[in-house]
Coordinates of C-alpha atoms in Angstrom, one line a residue:
M1192 CA 248.8 -27.5 110.6
T1193 CA 250.9 -24.3 110.9
H1194 CA 252.5 -23.8 114.3
R1195 CA 252.0 -20.4 115.8
E1196 CA 254.6 -19.1 118.1
P1197 CA 252.9 -16.8 120.7
T1198 CA 254.7 -13.5 121.4
S1199 CA 252.6 -12.3 124.4
M1200 CA 250.5 -13.5 127.2
G1201 CA 247.4 -12.3 125.3
D1202 CA 248.4 -14.6 122.5
V1203 CA 248.8 -17.6 124.8
L1204 CA 245.4 -17.0 126.5
G1205 CA 243.8 -16.4 123.1
E1206 CA 245.1 -19.7 121.7
L1207 CA 243.9 -21.5 124.8
D1208 CA 240.5 -19.9 124.6
E1209 CA 240.2 -20.9 120.9
L1210 CA 241.3 -24.5 121.7
A1211 CA 238.6 -24.6 124.4
S1212 CA 236.0 -23.4 121.9
T1213 CA 236.8 -26.2 119.4
H1214 CA 237.4 -29.2 121.8
A1215 CA 235.3 -30.8 124.4
K1216 CA 238.5 -31.5 126.3
V1217 CA 241.9 -29.8 125.6
R1218 CA 244.8 -32.2 125.8
V1219 CA 248.4 -31.3 126.4
A1220 CA 249.1 -32.7 122.9
D1221 CA 246.6 -30.1 121.4
V1222 CA 248.4 -27.3 123.1
L1223 CA 251.8 -28.6 122.0
D1224 CA 250.6 -28.9 118.4
D1225 CA 249.1 -25.5 118.4
F1226 CA 252.0 -23.6 119.9
G1227 CA 254.8 -25.5 118.3
G1228 CA 257.6 -27.5 119.8
R1229 CA 260.0 -24.6 120.4
S1230 CA 257.7 -22.7 122.7
F1231 CA 259.4 -23.3 126.1
G1232 CA 258.2 -20.1 127.5
P1233 CA 254.4 -20.8 127.2
F1234 CA 254.8 -24.4 128.5
I1235 CA 256.5 -23.0 131.6
M1236 CA 254.0 -20.1 132.0
I1237 CA 250.7 -21.9 131.3
P1238 CA 250.8 -24.5 134.1
A1239 CA 252.1 -21.9 136.5
L1240 CA 249.2 -19.6 135.6
L1241 CA 246.7 -22.4 136.0
E1242 CA 247.9 -22.9 139.6
V1243 CA 247.0 -19.4 140.6
T1244 CA 243.4 -19.9 139.4
P1245 CA 240.9 -22.0 141.5
V1246 CA 242.2 -25.1 139.7
G1247 CA 245.3 -24.8 142.0
G1248 CA 243.1 -25.2 145.0
I1249 CA 242.5 -28.9 144.2
P1250 CA 244.8 -31.1 146.4
G1251 CA 247.7 -32.5 144.5
V1252 CA 247.3 -30.2 141.5
P1253 CA 250.0 -27.7 142.5
T1254 CA 252.6 -30.4 142.9
A1255 CA 251.5 -32.1 139.6
L1256 CA 251.9 -28.8 137.8
A1257 CA 255.3 -28.2 139.4
L1258 CA 256.5 -31.6 138.2
F1259 CA 255.2 -30.8 134.7
I1260 CA 257.1 -27.5 134.7
V1261 CA 260.3 -29.2 135.9
L1262 CA 260.0 -31.6 132.9
I1263 CA 260.1 -28.6 130.6
A1264 CA 262.7 -26.6 132.5
V1265 CA 265.1 -29.6 132.5
Q1266 CA 264.9 -29.8 128.7
L1267 CA 265.7 -26.1 128.5
L1268 CA 268.6 -26.6 130.9
V1269 CA 270.2 -29.3 128.8
G1270 CA 269.8 -27.4 125.6
R1271 CA 267.1 -29.2 123.7
D1272 CA 265.8 -27.2 120.8
H1273 CA 262.2 -28.3 121.1
V1274 CA 259.7 -29.4 123.8
W1275 CA 259.4 -33.2 124.3
M1276 CA 256.7 -34.8 126.4
P1277 CA 255.9 -38.5 127.0
Q1278 CA 252.7 -39.8 125.5
F1279 CA 250.9 -40.2 128.9
V1280 CA 251.5 -36.5 129.6
Q1281 CA 250.4 -35.5 126.2
Q1282 CA 247.1 -37.3 126.7
R1283 CA 246.3 -35.4 129.9
A1284 CA 243.3 -33.1 129.4
V1285 CA 241.2 -30.4 131.0
G1286 CA 237.5 -29.8 130.2
S1287 CA 236.8 -26.9 127.9
R1288 CA 234.5 -25.2 130.4
K1289 CA 237.1 -25.2 133.1
L1290 CA 239.7 -23.9 130.6
H1291 CA 237.4 -21.1 129.5
K1292 CA 236.8 -20.1 133.1
A1293 CA 240.6 -20.1 133.9
V1294 CA 241.3 -18.0 130.8
R1295 CA 238.7 -15.4 131.8
K1296 CA 240.1 -15.1 135.2
L1297 CA 243.6 -14.5 133.8
R1298 CA 242.7 -11.9 131.2
G1299 CA 243.3 -9.0 133.5
L1300 CA 246.6 -10.2 134.7
G1301 CA 247.6 -11.0 131.1
S1302 CA 246.8 -7.5 129.9
F1303 CA 248.8 -5.9 132.8
L1304 CA 251.9 -8.1 132.2
D1305 CA 251.8 -7.5 128.4
R1306 CA 251.7 -3.7 129.0
H1307 CA 254.9 -4.0 131.0
S1308 CA 256.9 -6.3 128.6
E1309 CA 258.5 -4.8 125.5
G1310 CA 261.3 -7.2 124.3
R1311 CA 264.2 -5.4 126.1
L1312 CA 267.6 -6.9 126.8
E1313 CA 266.9 -9.9 124.6
G1314 CA 270.3 -11.4 125.3
L1315 CA 269.0 -12.4 128.8
T1316 CA 266.4 -14.7 127.1
R1317 CA 268.8 -16.6 124.9
G1318 CA 271.7 -19.0 125.2
T1319 CA 273.4 -19.5 128.6
A1320 CA 271.1 -17.0 130.2
M1321 CA 268.1 -19.3 129.5
K1322 CA 269.8 -22.1 131.4
G1323 CA 270.1 -19.8 134.4
V1324 CA 266.4 -19.1 134.1
A1325 CA 265.7 -22.9 133.9
L1326 CA 267.7 -23.4 137.1
V1327 CA 265.7 -20.7 138.9
V1328 CA 262.4 -22.3 137.7
I1329 CA 263.4 -25.7 138.9
A1330 CA 264.4 -24.3 142.3
L1331 CA 261.0 -22.5 142.6
C1332 CA 259.2 -25.8 141.7
C1333 CA 261.0 -27.5 144.6
M1334 CA 259.2 -25.0 146.9
V1335 CA 255.7 -26.0 145.7
P1336 CA 255.1 -29.4 147.4
P1337 CA 255.8 -28.3 151.0
L1338 CA 253.9 -25.0 150.5
E1339 CA 250.8 -26.9 149.1
F1340 CA 249.9 -27.7 152.7
L1341 CA 249.2 -24.0 153.3
P1342 CA 246.2 -22.3 151.6
F1343 CA 247.3 -20.4 148.5
A1344 CA 251.0 -20.4 149.6
S1345 CA 252.2 -22.4 146.5
S1346 CA 250.8 -19.6 144.3
V1347 CA 253.7 -17.4 145.4
P1348 CA 256.5 -19.3 143.6
M1349 CA 254.1 -20.3 140.8
L1350 CA 253.5 -16.6 140.0
A1351 CA 257.2 -16.0 139.9
I1352 CA 257.5 -19.0 137.5
A1353 CA 254.7 -17.6 135.3
I1354 CA 256.5 -14.2 135.0
L1355 CA 259.7 -16.0 134.0
G1356 CA 257.8 -18.0 131.4
L1357 CA 256.3 -14.8 130.1
A1358 CA 259.8 -13.2 129.9
L1359 CA 261.0 -16.1 127.7
T1360 CA 257.9 -15.9 125.6
V1361 CA 258.1 -12.2 124.8
R1362 CA 262.0 -12.2 124.8
D1363 CA 262.1 -9.5 127.5
G1364 CA 265.4 -9.6 129.5
A1365 CA 264.3 -6.7 131.6
L1366 CA 261.3 -8.7 132.7
V1367 CA 263.7 -11.6 133.5
L1368 CA 265.6 -9.3 135.9
A1369 CA 262.3 -8.1 137.5
S1370 CA 261.3 -11.8 137.8
L1371 CA 264.5 -12.6 139.6
V1372 CA 263.8 -9.9 142.1
F1373 CA 260.3 -11.2 142.6
T1374 CA 261.7 -14.7 142.9
A1375 CA 263.9 -13.6 145.8
V1376 CA 260.9 -12.0 147.5
A1377 CA 258.8 -15.1 146.7
T1378 CA 261.4 -17.4 148.2
T1379 CA 261.7 -15.3 151.3
I1380 CA 257.9 -15.2 151.7
G1381 CA 257.6 -19.0 151.0
I1382 CA 260.2 -19.9 153.6
A1383 CA 258.7 -17.6 156.2
M1384 CA 255.2 -19.0 155.6
Y1385 CA 256.5 -22.6 155.9
L1386 CA 258.5 -21.9 159.1
N1387 CA 255.7 -20.0 160.7
S1388 CA 253.3 -22.8 160.0
S1389 CA 255.7 -25.4 161.4
G1390 CA 256.3 -23.3 164.5
G1391 CA 252.6 -22.7 164.9
G1392 CA 251.9 -26.5 164.8
E1393 CA 254.4 -27.1 167.5
S1394 CA 252.9 -24.5 169.8
G1395 CA 249.3 -25.7 169.4
G1396 CA 248.3 -23.5 166.4
L1397 CA 247.3 -24.8 163.0
P1398 CA 249.3 -28.0 162.3
L1399 CA 250.5 -29.1 158.9
L1400 CA 248.4 -31.8 157.4

């Protein structure tokens, strides 16, 4: 089978939709085989995007997706030239109907992001710069578990991760810079939401679960 390296978010969503059309359940191994082992960007972006759909509302799913992203980001950080996943991760699967629904919900966001990514400043998506992106992604993933206790809060860092994954996919360094700005905003919002929730619990408001 010929590996197809996606070059846009539309490509990524199209490939996922096609896989969902030809499989009752889509395994991680199917996605890895379809995209090719060098596609670090999509494997950072896809789980982050899934988290911002209703799938991310299932307890435990945001943290599981964050751990998956960390696995990919660490490989990028240490300089691996292709994506590796253990067999038990490769066998994880999602039903085709759920995947179709998630893809439909992401089409609009995908079109918007693709219109604003043009392959600028490609040097920021290669070499040492990619390791910096990997560190930022790992740091954002660390925010997800505590924010999962707050409704939709974990979607803030996950959206930042998705944009960084897109930047690597389309080789757009300008988008990397924009993503870093969004990351700073996302981090500030995430910390504020967590602290406000903690303070509210101590004062008789909504406590953390």
